[in-house]
Every structure is written in structure tokens, then in C-alpha cells.
Amino acid sequence: MDVLIQQLFNGLTLGSVYSLVALGLTLVYGILHIPNFAHGALYMVGGYITLTMMTQAGLNYWIAIVVSCLVVGGLAVLMERLVFHPLRHAPAIHDKIAAIGIMLFLEALVQFIWGAEYQTMVSPYGQVVNVAGVTLTMQRLLIIVATVVVMIILYIFLKKTFTGATIIAMSQNRDGANLVGINTNRVAMLTFLVSGALAAIAVSLSAPINLVFPGMGHLVLTKAFVIIILGGMGSIPGAIVGGYILGFTEALGATYISNDYKDVIAFVILVLILTIKPNGLFAAKGGH
Amino acid sequence: MAGLLKQRNIIAVLIVFAIVFPFITNNNYFIHIMTLAFIWIIGVYGLNLLAGYTGYLSLAHAGFFAIGAYSLALLTTKAQMNYWLAFVLALIITSVLGMIIGLISLRTKEHFFAIYTLCVGYIIYLVIDKWDSLTGGVRGLIGIPAPGNIGPIEFNTPISNYYLVLFFLLITVLVVYRIVHSLTGRTYIAIRNSEDLAQTIGINTMKNKLMVFVISTFFAGLAGALYASFIRFIGPDIGYITITFDLLTYLIVGGIGTLSGPVIGTILIVWVSQQLQFLQDYRMMIFGPILTLLVIFYPRGISGGFIDWRAKRKEKKQNQLNLENQQMLSAQETSAASNKNG
Amino acid sequence: MVFLETKNLTKKFGGNTAVNNVDFTIEKGKINAIIGPNGAGKSTFFNLVSGFHPPTSGQVIFKGKDITKLPSNKIAELGVARTFQTTNLFDQATVLDNVIVGHRLRTKSNLFDAIFRTKRLKQEEKQCRDKAIEVLDFVGLTDVAYKLAGSLSQEEKKRVAFALGLATDPEIIFLDEPAAGVNPDETDGLAELMEKMVERGITVCLIEHKMSMIMKLADKIMVLSYGEKIAEGTPEEIQNNEAVIKAYLGGSAIA
């Protein structure tokens, strides 16, 4: 029983991180219909920025996260302006290749600056606490709570502010948004900014319980893709629910099926989904 | 016609160069590098048929490369099979797996296909990495034999291996050339341009896509099998996504959807990387942005850029000619008219 | 003579009914037109007939054969061609190269033939090339056959789309807004081309917004509004039909 609770808790932690990453990916997909293959690289860069801010600049953990959000968000905006925007009318294969190019560049750059070694991020919340018979670290608790807070802020931003409403409007109907006078360029940039910031938050929260290395974005990215296909490409609630589902599945799968193959679970889920439903679980309605 | 002859000459010169290359350099290390480049080119041609000519970007290519390599390695080391029998079987195994995966994955399109194959690639990699008892896990497989003798010919030296790989490369180029320049190739291009349109002009798109997917995996498997017996040891890394990205980079730089692209891109990048040894691990700092810039400005790479440039120049010349003819005609007309008036 | 016929053809997308219970007959050797306000379900109707989408219910019968469940490539083989509003051509290849593949469905050579350059392949390649030259001549594009497809004008691209459809050796061709985006003079040229097709024995069915063209050209018109057939008949009958006038006044203006 304890094991089960412990694993459910782990699933919640994992799911939180996945949800945040998937949220960024799904926001961008919703607005621009681009599967951003460089999103995992943004996540990775975020990890290094936070780490460096803490170790080199001696910043407080939270301030380091804010810096990381700004840097990664800025990087994402730059990507939108310099790469995705010029490619918006190109064949579908091009934006993916361009994104892969960015990803390869960022990984090599990070490796050049910080080296290929695995690094650890020491968070100020390493204490072990005991809640209801389950031992857990403060950091894990923090991940869960912080994720919920971030989601609430995002919700308020999207639902209660005008800027957020434009993002929603554009993701529902780009041409329509253009017609009613929404500056689609500005919205696209904003969406990339939010997407990058979410990736930075996700990695800053999870890095202390994982490791920081140049290839750390690969698996996360692929799993985030699985999640947004699971939850419907472009769907915000879908990304959140999908993230937690995958988190729980992996945590339980690691215990009850095989720890070695826990990373395969996500991909098997995806392969199954796409095998049965080639256009994703919640394919676009209607159509012409 | 003159253009064709020229093209043929270039190809002949390149083949002759490839044949005499080992004697020119006389440097085992360079021969080694070139052999490796040839192996990659074979894989890139596979990717090109699928992504370049048919428009389906598969990110599982390294996975099939690894399946070819591991099949050969396991059949020769664990099953102690005759090398060439194992070689043929490795290609069959890769193609059959390619067919099964193609059958499912090709029902998806565009980014779903890319994501699907990305996941398939990961599954292949993770299975190789974790299935310790079969694949040796992270330790990999060692002691893979060199290609078996064919009659009196042995493949123990770098030079003999070089020629063996060159032989397979030439066959690959010939096969791809013939496919591309046939009705079958036109069919693939039609699917790339618009699958809906292809379907309405009576093309069974699924059947054709499956076929090209299988050929594509076949070449990946061929490259993998050659790699395994050339390097003689393999690890799970060869199935990792970075290999796919490498192959994709070669293809984009050389020219996706062009016949010479795989050769140009691969040899160029492999040699530039060699020259920039110190950059080895960071080479993507240069090639990553190049990839992105090419896709934005020259989506058909070096080779495609050249073809477009030549075509434009030809057209400009033609237009110039037409214009001159017209001017001449109108000049004649006006002079005729003025004659009449006068 | 009834050539192609739909019976109670219906298509629903989620809760929306794009095409509702449409009975339509196309007569051989005539120019048939489908008109209707935007969003009336005309393109969906085409997609159903050409096997692009499976209908929710109803039937499509071609020459007495039920083709409702056939995939679009099989329908093309039976002699039903269609064009799209926009045709994606391979811009870096010549017009001829783009059209050659149109006759592919009448050939049998496969991968084996390609790799070994068999006699069959060579013969079929010639067959396809001859066909392409023939249809390019038919649509009046012989002059630009060796130009790059990317350099063509809008009207020429429309003609290439026709050529591609004709290369499949169709008995009936469905044209989706063939004259959209071309100027009035060019429209006349395209109309002539359609008449030429009929002379050649190819039945034509088109969707069009340009009323003046339709009224001159069509032998028979069907009017769709909100997915339902509201009228069917000769141009005169349609012009005087109250339901049609109402639908157009209520919807977008008649062009």
C-alpha cells in the first residue's frame, strides 16, 4: 500500500513536469500549427541557465528561475521571428527540419559552453518530509504545488486578460482573429514567450531531482508530443490531463511492470493511439 | 543533349575518382573516413526516397539502421551464421519490420507521421539499450566478423572494404536513379506534391507509400549491416535519434529530393568535420544553423540550388531570345510600315 | 441517358449536415453545373462523388455500378476524373513532367520494371508521355510544355489541372471552380475548352460561381443551399426559380 501511495505521489511529480512542458508545446501548436521540435532544447537551455545563475551568479533559486524564464522566453520569441515566421507558408516538412536545426545548434552550443558532463542542481529544498506515512523531499512537494500555481496563473492570464483572450481567439481561428484586428504577429510572439517560460519553469523545478545534461530535452520533448497527441493537439486542458495521465502511468509502470522499460511506456501508448486513430485522439472536427 | 552528356561525364569522372581514390591518398585513415561516408550515403539515399521524393519525414531512420546492424551482428556472432547469409537475412529482417511499421505509421500524415516515427525510433533504441540478454545492452556487441570471402576475394583490408562498400553504393545510386526516373518515381513525386491530387488521378497512395517506406528501410538496413561489419562493434548509440539527425543534415545540406544531394551533402560534411577535428563534438554549432538557414533560403540544398539556378538561367536566356526575336519582328514590321508610308 | 447518379446522398460532419439527401443525375455528353451560395456543400458533394469522403448515407451510381464505397483512386480508374480549386504542381519540373503522371493509372509497370528498366516500362513511359503531349495540345498548352510549372500564369495552371484530369482517360470530369481567379477573357477560353471536352465525348460537371458563364454554358444546373438541393433544371428554369432567387438574396449576392 505504501508503495502504491509513494508511486502515485511520484506520478504526480512526474505528471506536473510533463504537463508544464506539454502546455508550452500545445500552446504553440494551437496558434501556429507547428510541432516545435526545438521545444526540448528550450527546456534544456532553461536548465543550464537556472543552474548557472545559482552556481556562478550566486542568485537565489527563485530569482534564477525568473532569469531563466526571461532568457528562454526571449530565445523562443527569437525563434518565432527568425525561423517559424519566415517559414509559415513553406511545406509542412520545412518547419520541422528548421526546428531540428535549432535544436542541434542549441545542444552543441550548450555542450560547448558547459561541457557534456552530467551536472546536479542543488535546490534549497532538499529536506525530507514525512506526509501521511510517505517520505518525500520538499522539492517534489514544491514541484506539485508550484505547477498548480503556474497553471492557475496561466488560466487567469488566458481567461481574464485581454492579451490572453487574443491567444485563445487565435488558436481557435487564425483567419478570424486576423479579421477582427488581432495582431497575429504579436500573439505568435507572445505565445512563444509563454511557451519558453513554461519550459524554463518545468526544467528548473525538475532539475534538482534529475540531472542537467545537453541531451536532457530529448525524452521530455518526445513525451510531451505523446501527451499533446493524447490530449488533442492544441488543447490546453488536454495537455494538463495528458501530462498527469502519463506521469501516473510511468510511475506505476516502473514499479509494477519494469523499471527498465518505463520510458518505453509513453511511446507504446502513442503508437497504440495513432495506430487506432491516425489523426490523434481528438482529431479536428468537421473539415473540408 | 549536351547537358545530359555533360552530366554523364561528371558521373563517370566521379566514379573513376572513387575507384582510384585509395591509390591517390594511400592513407588508411582517409580510406576509413571515405568508407564510412559511403555507408552514410547509402542510408541518406533511403531517407531521400521517403522524405525527399515522397514527402514523408521519417525520424525512425536510425532505428532501421540499427536493426540492420544488430541483425547482422547477432546472426554472425550469436547464431554463427555464414556472413553473406546473415547479410541477406539482415536486409530481409529490416525490410519486413519496415513493412509492418510502415503499414501502421503511414496511416498518419505530416507532423503526426514525424512524431510517430520519432517514437518508433525511440522504442527501437530503448529496446536495443535495455534488452541486455540479446543485444548486450549498453556494452554493445563486439567481434562482428568482416564480410566473408567471395571466392578468392577477402575483405580484411581497409582497401577491400572500401571497394565492397563502394560497390554497394554504386548499386544504391543506380537503383535510386532508376526509380526516380521511372513512372514509379513520378508517382512518388506526385504523392509529395499533393496526396489528394495523386489519389484522384488514380494512384493508390497507400500502396506506393508503403513500397517507398520499405525501400527506404531496406537502404537503412543495408547501411547498418555494412557499418556493423566495417566497424566490427556496435552499441545502442547507432540507433539513437542523433544519427537520424546526422543523416537528415547530410540530406538537407546536399539537397533533399535531388539525386546528387546525398553524395554532396554527406561527403562535404564528413570531410569538413574531419578538417575541423577540434570541433568534432560541436560541429552542430555550425551545421545546425546551416540546416535552419538552408530550409528557409535554399530548401533544396546545394544540389537543388544549383539546379534551380541553372533552370532560371536557361529560362532567362530563352526569354531574352524570345524578346530579341520579337524586337526584330516588330522592327521589321515598323520598317515595313514606314516603307509603305514612304 | 443517366450516366452518373446520386441517391439520397448525405454527409454529416459532427452535428453539421454538409450535404443532405441529394438526388442528382448527370446525363452523358452534357455540361452539368452545380451552383449555390458559399458553404452550400458543393465541394463536399464533389468529394463524396469522387470517393474522397465516405458519405454518411446514400449512394453514388456510375454507369449502373454502385461506386459509393470505392476509394478515389478506384473511382478514377473507372473513368471519373476531378480537379481541385487549387492544383499543387511540382514547380521545379516542366509542365510536361507534371502531366505525365496523369496517365499512370493506365499503366502496370512497378518497382521491378523501374529498377531493371524493362521493355514494359519503356513502352509505358512512352505511352504516358504521348498521352501528356496529347492532352497538353488539347488544352492549348503545347507552347509551354517544356516550361517550368512554377512560371505559369493562373489561367495556365487551371489548364494544366484540366490536362492532368484528362490524362487519366476519363469519361466524366468534375471541375471544382475551374474559372475562379482568372479574368473574363480567360474565362471564355476555359468555357470553350469545356465545350471541346464535351465534343470529345467527355461529360463535364462543374462547380462555379460565375453565373454569366454557367448560364451560357450549362445544359443542366443543380442548385444547392445549406446542403440541400433546392432546384434542378435548365438555365432558364433556374433563373426563374423562386427558391433559387430567395436563396441567393438571403445568402451571398448572385454574381
Short mmCIF file of N, CA, C and O in Angstrom, two decimals, chain B residues 204-255:
data_model
loop_
_atom_site.label_atom_id
_atom_site.label_comp_id
_atom_site.label_asym_id
_atom_site.label_seq_id
_atom_site.Cartn_x
_atom_site.Cartn_y
_atom_site.Cartn_z
N ASN B 204 -2.85 4.60 -56.14
CA ASN B 204 -3.09 4.01 -54.82
C ASN B 204 -1.97 4.50 -53.90
O ASN B 204 -0.89 3.93 -53.86
N THR B 205 -2.25 5.57 -53.20
CA THR B 205 -1.18 6.24 -52.46
C THR B 205 -0.63 5.36 -51.35
O THR B 205 0.57 5.33 -51.13
N MET B 206 -1.51 4.65 -50.66
CA MET B 206 -1.04 3.83 -49.54
C MET B 206 -0.05 2.77 -50.03
O MET B 206 1.00 2.58 -49.44
N LYS B 207 -0.40 2.11 -51.11
CA LYS B 207 0.46 1.05 -51.64
C LYS B 207 1.83 1.63 -52.02
O LYS B 207 2.87 1.06 -51.71
N ASN B 208 1.80 2.77 -52.68
CA ASN B 208 3.05 3.38 -53.11
C ASN B 208 3.89 3.88 -51.95
O ASN B 208 5.11 3.75 -51.93
N LYS B 209 3.22 4.47 -50.97
CA LYS B 209 3.96 4.97 -49.80
C LYS B 209 4.59 3.81 -49.04
O LYS B 209 5.73 3.90 -48.57
N LEU B 210 3.84 2.72 -48.94
CA LEU B 210 4.37 1.57 -48.22
C LEU B 210 5.60 1.03 -48.94
O LEU B 210 6.61 0.71 -48.32
N MET B 211 5.51 0.98 -50.26
CA MET B 211 6.63 0.49 -51.05
C MET B 211 7.87 1.34 -50.80
O MET B 211 8.96 0.82 -50.54
N VAL B 212 7.70 2.63 -50.85
CA VAL B 212 8.86 3.51 -50.71
C VAL B 212 9.37 3.47 -49.27
O VAL B 212 10.58 3.53 -49.02
N PHE B 213 8.48 3.28 -48.33
CA PHE B 213 8.92 3.16 -46.93
C PHE B 213 9.78 1.91 -46.77
O PHE B 213 10.83 1.95 -46.12
N VAL B 214 9.35 0.83 -47.39
CA VAL B 214 10.12 -0.42 -47.28
C VAL B 214 11.49 -0.26 -47.96
O VAL B 214 12.51 -0.66 -47.40
N ILE B 215 11.51 0.35 -49.15
CA ILE B 215 12.82 0.56 -49.81
C ILE B 215 13.71 1.43 -48.93
O ILE B 215 14.90 1.18 -48.79
N SER B 216 13.09 2.45 -48.36
CA SER B 216 13.85 3.36 -47.51
C SER B 216 14.47 2.61 -46.33
O SER B 216 15.65 2.79 -46.01
N THR B 217 13.69 1.76 -45.69
CA THR B 217 14.24 1.00 -44.56
C THR B 217 15.25 -0.03 -45.05
O THR B 217 16.22 -0.33 -44.36
N PHE B 218 15.03 -0.55 -46.24
CA PHE B 218 15.98 -1.51 -46.80
C PHE B 218 17.36 -0.86 -46.91
O PHE B 218 18.37 -1.44 -46.49
N PHE B 219 17.40 0.36 -47.44
CA PHE B 219 18.71 1.03 -47.58
C PHE B 219 19.30 1.38 -46.21
O PHE B 219 20.51 1.31 -46.02
N ALA B 220 18.42 1.74 -45.27
CA ALA B 220 18.92 1.99 -43.92
C ALA B 220 19.54 0.71 -43.36
O ALA B 220 20.62 0.73 -42.76
N GLY B 221 18.86 -0.41 -43.58
CA GLY B 221 19.35 -1.70 -43.10
C GLY B 221 20.65 -2.09 -43.78
O GLY B 221 21.58 -2.60 -43.15
N LEU B 222 20.72 -1.83 -45.08
CA LEU B 222 21.95 -2.13 -45.83
C LEU B 222 23.12 -1.33 -45.27
O LEU B 222 24.19 -1.89 -45.00
N ALA B 223 22.88 -0.05 -45.05
CA ALA B 223 23.93 0.79 -44.48
C ALA B 223 24.33 0.26 -43.11
O ALA B 223 25.52 0.16 -42.78
N GLY B 224 23.33 -0.11 -42.31
CA GLY B 224 23.60 -0.63 -40.97
C GLY B 224 24.42 -1.90 -41.00
O GLY B 224 25.39 -2.05 -40.24
N ALA B 225 24.05 -2.82 -41.87
CA ALA B 225 24.77 -4.10 -41.95
C ALA B 225 26.22 -3.87 -42.38
O ALA B 225 27.15 -4.47 -41.84
N LEU B 226 26.42 -2.98 -43.36
CA LEU B 226 27.78 -2.68 -43.81
C LEU B 226 28.57 -2.03 -42.67
O LEU B 226 29.75 -2.32 -42.46
N TYR B 227 27.89 -1.14 -41.94
CA TYR B 227 28.55 -0.45 -40.83
C TYR B 227 29.03 -1.46 -39.79
O TYR B 227 30.18 -1.41 -39.34
N ALA B 228 28.15 -2.40 -39.44
CA ALA B 228 28.48 -3.36 -38.39
C ALA B 228 29.72 -4.16 -38.75
O ALA B 228 30.61 -4.36 -37.91
N SER B 229 29.81 -4.61 -40.00
CA SER B 229 30.95 -5.44 -40.34
C SER B 229 32.18 -4.61 -40.71
O SER B 229 33.27 -5.14 -40.82
N PHE B 230 31.97 -3.32 -40.87
CA PHE B 230 33.12 -2.45 -41.15
C PHE B 230 33.77 -2.00 -39.84
O PHE B 230 34.98 -2.11 -39.65
N ILE B 231 32.95 -1.55 -38.91
CA ILE B 231 33.47 -1.07 -37.62
C ILE B 231 33.77 -2.24 -36.67
O ILE B 231 34.60 -2.15 -35.78
N ARG B 232 33.04 -3.34 -36.84
CA ARG B 232 33.23 -4.60 -36.10
C ARG B 232 32.69 -4.59 -34.68
O ARG B 232 32.74 -5.61 -34.01
N PHE B 233 32.22 -3.48 -34.19
CA PHE B 233 31.49 -3.50 -32.91
C PHE B 233 30.41 -2.42 -32.96
O PHE B 233 30.58 -1.41 -33.64
N ILE B 234 29.31 -2.70 -32.30
CA ILE B 234 28.23 -1.72 -32.32
C ILE B 234 27.63 -1.56 -30.93
O ILE B 234 27.68 -2.48 -30.11
N GLY B 235 27.07 -0.39 -30.69
CA GLY B 235 26.38 -0.13 -29.43
C GLY B 235 25.03 0.50 -29.73
O GLY B 235 24.76 0.85 -30.89
N PRO B 236 24.19 0.66 -28.71
CA PRO B 236 22.85 1.20 -28.94
C PRO B 236 22.86 2.61 -29.55
O PRO B 236 21.89 2.99 -30.19
N ASP B 237 23.96 3.32 -29.35
CA ASP B 237 24.05 4.69 -29.87
C ASP B 237 23.72 4.80 -31.35
O ASP B 237 23.22 5.82 -31.79
N ILE B 238 24.03 3.74 -32.11
CA ILE B 238 23.80 3.84 -33.56
C ILE B 238 22.31 3.91 -33.89
O ILE B 238 21.93 4.26 -35.00
N GLY B 239 21.47 3.58 -32.91
CA GLY B 239 20.03 3.68 -33.16
C GLY B 239 19.44 4.95 -32.58
O GLY B 239 18.24 5.15 -32.64
N TYR B 240 20.29 5.78 -32.00
CA TYR B 240 19.76 6.96 -31.32
C TYR B 240 19.39 8.04 -32.32
O TYR B 240 19.93 8.10 -33.43
N ILE B 241 18.51 8.90 -31.88
CA ILE B 241 17.93 9.93 -32.73
C ILE B 241 18.99 10.84 -33.36
O ILE B 241 18.81 11.35 -34.46
N THR B 242 20.14 10.99 -32.69
CA THR B 242 21.16 11.88 -33.26
C THR B 242 21.67 11.37 -34.61
O THR B 242 22.05 12.16 -35.46
N ILE B 243 21.67 10.05 -34.78
CA ILE B 243 22.09 9.50 -36.08
C ILE B 243 21.09 9.92 -37.16
O ILE B 243 21.47 10.32 -38.26
N THR B 244 19.82 9.84 -36.82
CA THR B 244 18.80 10.29 -37.76
C THR B 244 19.04 11.76 -38.13
O THR B 244 18.98 12.15 -39.29
N PHE B 245 19.32 12.55 -37.10
CA PHE B 245 19.54 13.98 -37.35
C PHE B 245 20.78 14.20 -38.21
O PHE B 245 20.82 15.08 -39.05
N ASP B 246 21.81 13.40 -37.99
CA ASP B 246 23.01 13.49 -38.83
C ASP B 246 22.66 13.23 -40.29
O ASP B 246 23.00 14.00 -41.18
N LEU B 247 21.94 12.12 -40.51
CA LEU B 247 21.58 11.75 -41.88
C LEU B 247 20.73 12.85 -42.51
O LEU B 247 20.91 13.21 -43.67
N LEU B 248 19.82 13.39 -41.70
CA LEU B 248 18.95 14.45 -42.20
C LEU B 248 19.77 15.68 -42.58
O LEU B 248 19.52 16.32 -43.61
N THR B 249 20.76 15.99 -41.76
CA THR B 249 21.62 17.14 -42.05
C THR B 249 22.35 16.94 -43.37
O THR B 249 22.39 17.83 -44.21
N TYR B 250 22.91 15.74 -43.56
CA TYR B 250 23.61 15.46 -44.83
C TYR B 250 22.66 15.70 -46.00
O TYR B 250 23.02 16.30 -47.01
N LEU B 251 21.44 15.21 -45.82
CA LEU B 251 20.46 15.27 -46.90
C LEU B 251 20.05 16.72 -47.21
O LEU B 251 19.99 17.12 -48.37
N ILE B 252 19.79 17.48 -46.16
CA ILE B 252 19.31 18.85 -46.37
C ILE B 252 20.42 19.71 -46.98
O ILE B 252 20.19 20.49 -47.90
N VAL B 253 21.63 19.55 -46.46
CA VAL B 253 22.74 20.35 -46.98
C VAL B 253 22.99 20.00 -48.44
O VAL B 253 23.12 20.87 -49.30
N GLY B 254 23.03 18.71 -48.74
CA GLY B 254 23.29 18.29 -50.12
C GLY B 254 22.13 18.64 -51.04
O GLY B 254 22.33 19.07 -52.16
N GLY B 255 20.94 18.45 -50.56
CA GLY B 255 19.77 18.77 -51.38
C GLY B 255 18.72 17.67 -51.29
O GLY B 255 18.87 16.63 -51.92
#
